[in-house]
Amino acid sequence: LTATFFSLSSSGSEVGGALRTVMRVSRVSARLYLSDLDSALNLGVLTSRNVTLIINATGRRVVSYPALDGLQVLHVPVQDQPHALLSPYFDPVGERIQQNRAGSTLVHCTAGRSRSPALVMAYLMRFEGLSLGQAYERVLECRPFIRPNAGFWRQLIEYERNQSGQNTVRMVRTAAGVLPEALLDLDENLRGPCASR
């Protein structure tokens, strides 16, 4: 059993454990999942979803994934900090997800709330033609607790402008600080429904 690694530079009861795993793994589309680190280390999660590519968006390069034939891991070494540069990875990660025809892709960070959702939203904009607002709504419907940090939002807004020449989300000043308006006013109309788990 072997896993191929790439790097980009610039428990409770059995029933309770199964429930926690379901809550930690979110299906964005037929072959694309979002999760936290613990779920990405779970052999059952990987095999039941036919995961052949893991996008590791944690700061940790050394992660002991289950040994599976053909499993590839792409490491995105970015910390979850507003000043961290995630946008240089939007295209390489999106291209790897798009090229993975052997099975499913699991994109994870530590909690599955900031880095990995931001990468998936960039993928949805480029390869599924969604606006940033639509990509956010799609991922939010699948994983209701996402919260990319303000710096990642700014990078996604710039990425959308570079992709389409327009912006569907803007940063606004609130009592809680500068936030993307998508967090303040969610549109109920999604381009397409989130795939069921």
CSV table of C-alpha atoms in Angstrom, one decimal:
chain,number,residue,atom,x,y,z
A,1,LEU,CA,0.0,0.0,0.0
A,2,THR,CA,1.5,3.3,-1.0
A,3,ALA,CA,0.6,7.0,-1.0
A,4,THR,CA,2.1,9.6,-3.2
A,5,PHE,CA,2.8,13.0,-1.6
A,6,PHE,CA,3.2,16.3,-3.4
A,7,SER,CA,3.9,19.7,-1.8
A,8,LEU,CA,3.3,23.2,-3.1
A,9,SER,CA,5.7,25.8,-1.8
A,10,SER,CA,5.6,30.0,-2.1
A,11,SER,CA,-14.0,9.3,20.4
A,12,GLY,CA,-16.9,8.1,22.2
A,13,SER,CA,-19.2,5.2,21.3
A,14,GLU,CA,-19.2,3.6,17.9
A,15,VAL,CA,-22.5,5.3,17.1
A,16,GLY,CA,-21.4,8.6,18.5
A,17,GLY,CA,-18.1,8.4,16.6
A,18,ALA,CA,-20.0,7.7,13.3
A,19,LEU,CA,-22.3,10.7,13.9
A,20,ARG,CA,-19.3,13.0,14.6
A,21,THR,CA,-17.7,11.7,11.4
A,22,VAL,CA,-20.8,12.5,9.3
A,23,MET,CA,-20.8,16.0,10.8
A,24,ARG,CA,-17.2,16.5,10.0
A,25,VAL,CA,-17.3,15.3,6.3
A,26,SER,CA,-19.3,17.5,3.9
A,27,ARG,CA,-20.2,16.5,0.4
A,28,VAL,CA,-19.9,19.5,-2.0
A,29,SER,CA,-20.5,17.5,-5.2
A,30,ALA,CA,-20.4,13.9,-6.4
A,31,ARG,CA,-16.6,13.7,-6.1
A,32,LEU,CA,-15.6,16.6,-3.8
A,33,TYR,CA,-15.6,16.6,0.0
A,34,LEU,CA,-14.6,19.0,2.8
A,35,SER,CA,-13.5,17.9,6.2
A,36,ASP,CA,-11.4,18.5,9.3
A,37,LEU,CA,-8.1,16.8,9.9
A,38,ASP,CA,-9.4,14.0,12.1
A,39,SER,CA,-11.8,12.8,9.4
A,40,ALA,CA,-9.0,12.9,6.8
A,41,LEU,CA,-7.1,10.4,9.0
A,42,ASN,CA,-10.1,8.0,9.1
A,43,LEU,CA,-9.7,5.0,6.9
A,44,GLY,CA,-13.5,4.4,6.7
A,45,VAL,CA,-14.0,8.0,5.6
A,46,LEU,CA,-11.5,7.7,2.8
A,47,THR,CA,-12.6,4.2,1.5
A,48,SER,CA,-16.4,4.8,1.8
A,49,ARG,CA,-16.0,7.9,-0.4
A,50,ASN,CA,-13.4,6.5,-2.8
A,51,VAL,CA,-10.9,9.3,-1.9
A,52,THR,CA,-7.9,9.1,-4.2
A,53,LEU,CA,-6.7,12.7,-3.7
A,54,ILE,CA,-6.3,14.6,-0.4
A,55,ILE,CA,-5.6,18.3,-0.3
A,56,ASN,CA,-4.0,19.0,3.0
A,57,ALA,CA,-4.4,22.7,3.8
A,58,THR,CA,-2.9,22.6,7.2
A,59,GLY,CA,0.4,24.0,8.3
A,60,ARG,CA,1.5,20.4,9.1
A,61,ARG,CA,3.5,18.7,6.3
A,62,VAL,CA,3.9,15.4,8.2
A,63,VAL,CA,0.5,13.8,8.5
A,64,SER,CA,0.1,10.1,8.9
A,65,TYR,CA,-2.8,9.3,6.5
A,66,PRO,CA,-4.0,5.7,6.2
A,67,ALA,CA,-2.0,3.8,3.6
A,68,LEU,CA,-4.2,3.3,0.5
A,69,ASP,CA,-3.1,2.2,-3.0
A,70,GLY,CA,-3.0,5.2,-5.3
A,71,LEU,CA,-3.8,7.8,-2.6
A,72,GLN,CA,-2.2,11.1,-3.5
A,73,VAL,CA,-1.7,14.0,-1.1
A,74,LEU,CA,-1.1,17.6,-2.1
A,75,HIS,CA,0.1,19.9,0.8
A,76,VAL,CA,-0.8,23.5,0.9
A,77,PRO,CA,1.4,25.0,3.6
A,78,VAL,CA,-0.6,27.9,4.8
A,79,GLN,CA,-1.5,29.0,8.3
A,80,ASP,CA,-5.1,30.2,9.1
A,81,GLN,CA,-4.0,33.8,9.6
A,82,PRO,CA,-5.5,36.9,7.8
A,83,HIS,CA,-2.1,37.9,6.4
A,84,ALA,CA,-1.4,34.4,5.0
A,85,LEU,CA,-1.3,34.1,1.2
A,86,LEU,CA,-3.7,31.4,0.1
A,87,SER,CA,-4.5,32.7,-3.4
A,88,PRO,CA,-1.2,31.4,-5.0
A,89,TYR,CA,-2.7,27.9,-4.4
A,90,PHE,CA,-6.2,28.6,-5.9
A,91,ASP,CA,-5.3,27.6,-9.4
A,92,PRO,CA,-2.9,24.6,-8.7
A,93,VAL,CA,-5.3,23.1,-6.2
A,94,GLY,CA,-8.3,23.6,-8.5
A,95,GLU,CA,-6.4,22.0,-11.4
A,96,ARG,CA,-5.5,19.0,-9.3
A,97,ILE,CA,-9.1,18.6,-8.2
A,98,GLN,CA,-10.3,18.9,-11.8
A,99,GLN,CA,-7.7,16.3,-13.0
A,100,ASN,CA,-8.5,13.7,-10.3
A,101,ARG,CA,-10.6,11.3,-12.4
A,102,ALA,CA,-9.6,8.2,-10.4
A,103,GLY,CA,-11.9,8.9,-7.5
A,104,SER,CA,-13.0,11.6,-5.1
A,105,THR,CA,-11.1,14.5,-3.6
A,106,LEU,CA,-11.1,15.4,0.1
A,107,VAL,CA,-10.0,18.9,0.9
A,108,HIS,CA,-9.2,19.5,4.6
A,109,CYS,CA,-7.6,21.9,7.0
A,110,THR,CA,-7.5,21.6,10.8
A,111,ALA,CA,-11.2,22.3,11.5
A,112,GLY,CA,-12.7,22.5,7.9
A,113,ARG,CA,-13.8,26.0,8.5
A,114,SER,CA,-11.5,28.5,6.8
A,115,ARG,CA,-8.6,27.3,4.5
A,116,SER,CA,-10.3,24.3,3.0
A,117,PRO,CA,-13.6,26.0,2.3
A,118,ALA,CA,-11.8,29.0,0.7
A,119,LEU,CA,-9.9,26.6,-1.6
A,120,VAL,CA,-13.2,24.8,-2.6
A,121,MET,CA,-14.9,28.1,-3.2
A,122,ALA,CA,-12.1,29.1,-5.6
A,123,TYR,CA,-12.4,25.8,-7.4
A,124,LEU,CA,-16.2,26.3,-7.8
A,125,MET,CA,-15.6,29.7,-9.3
A,126,ARG,CA,-13.1,28.6,-11.8
A,127,PHE,CA,-14.3,25.1,-12.8
A,128,GLU,CA,-18.0,25.3,-12.2
A,129,GLY,CA,-18.5,28.9,-13.3
A,130,LEU,CA,-20.1,30.1,-10.0
A,131,SER,CA,-19.7,33.6,-8.7
A,132,LEU,CA,-18.1,34.0,-5.3
A,133,GLY,CA,-21.5,34.6,-3.7
A,134,GLN,CA,-22.9,31.4,-5.2
A,135,ALA,CA,-19.8,29.4,-4.3
A,136,TYR,CA,-20.0,30.6,-0.7
A,137,GLU,CA,-23.8,29.7,-0.6
A,138,ARG,CA,-23.1,26.3,-2.0
A,139,VAL,CA,-20.4,25.4,0.5
A,140,LEU,CA,-22.3,27.0,3.3
A,141,GLU,CA,-25.3,24.8,2.6
A,142,CYS,CA,-23.1,21.7,2.7
A,143,ARG,CA,-21.1,22.8,5.7
A,144,PRO,CA,-23.0,25.4,7.7
A,145,PHE,CA,-20.2,26.4,10.1
A,146,ILE,CA,-17.6,27.6,7.5
A,147,ARG,CA,-15.9,30.9,8.3
A,148,PRO,CA,-12.9,31.8,6.0
A,149,ASN,CA,-10.9,34.5,7.7
A,150,ALA,CA,-11.1,38.1,6.4
A,151,GLY,CA,-7.8,37.8,4.6
A,152,PHE,CA,-8.9,34.8,2.7
A,153,TRP,CA,-12.1,36.6,1.8
A,154,ARG,CA,-10.1,39.5,0.4
A,155,GLN,CA,-8.1,37.1,-1.7
A,156,LEU,CA,-11.3,35.3,-3.0
A,157,ILE,CA,-12.8,38.7,-3.9
A,158,GLU,CA,-9.7,39.6,-5.9
A,159,TYR,CA,-9.7,36.1,-7.5
A,160,GLU,CA,-13.3,36.6,-8.6
A,161,ARG,CA,-12.5,40.0,-10.1
A,162,ASN,CA,-9.6,38.5,-12.0
A,163,GLN,CA,-11.7,35.6,-13.2
A,164,SER,CA,-14.9,37.4,-14.2
A,165,GLY,CA,-14.1,41.1,-14.1
A,166,GLN,CA,-16.7,41.7,-11.4
A,167,ASN,CA,-17.4,41.1,-7.7
A,168,THR,CA,-20.5,39.6,-6.1
A,169,VAL,CA,-19.2,40.0,-2.6
A,170,ARG,CA,-17.6,43.0,-0.9
A,171,MET,CA,-16.1,43.7,2.5
A,172,VAL,CA,-18.1,46.0,4.7
A,173,ARG,CA,-17.4,47.6,8.1
A,174,THR,CA,-19.6,46.3,10.9
A,175,ALA,CA,-19.6,46.5,14.7
A,176,ALA,CA,-17.7,43.2,14.6
A,177,GLY,CA,-15.0,44.6,12.3
A,178,VAL,CA,-14.6,44.4,8.5
A,179,LEU,CA,-16.5,41.3,7.2
A,180,PRO,CA,-17.6,40.1,3.8
A,181,GLU,CA,-21.2,41.0,3.2
A,182,ALA,CA,-21.9,37.4,2.4
A,183,LEU,CA,-21.8,36.7,6.1
A,184,LEU,CA,-24.4,39.4,6.7
A,185,ASP,CA,-26.9,38.7,4.0
A,186,LEU,CA,-27.2,35.2,2.5
A,187,ASP,CA,-29.1,34.8,-0.7
A,188,GLU,CA,-31.5,31.9,-0.6
A,189,ASN,CA,-31.2,31.1,-4.3
A,190,LEU,CA,-28.4,28.6,-5.0
A,191,ARG,CA,-27.3,27.9,-8.5
A,192,GLY,CA,-27.5,24.2,-7.7
A,193,PRO,CA,-28.4,22.2,-4.6
A,194,CYS,CA,-25.6,20.6,-2.5
A,195,ALA,CA,-25.3,16.9,-3.1
A,196,SER,CA,-26.7,14.7,-0.4
A,197,ARG,CA,-24.2,13.0,1.9
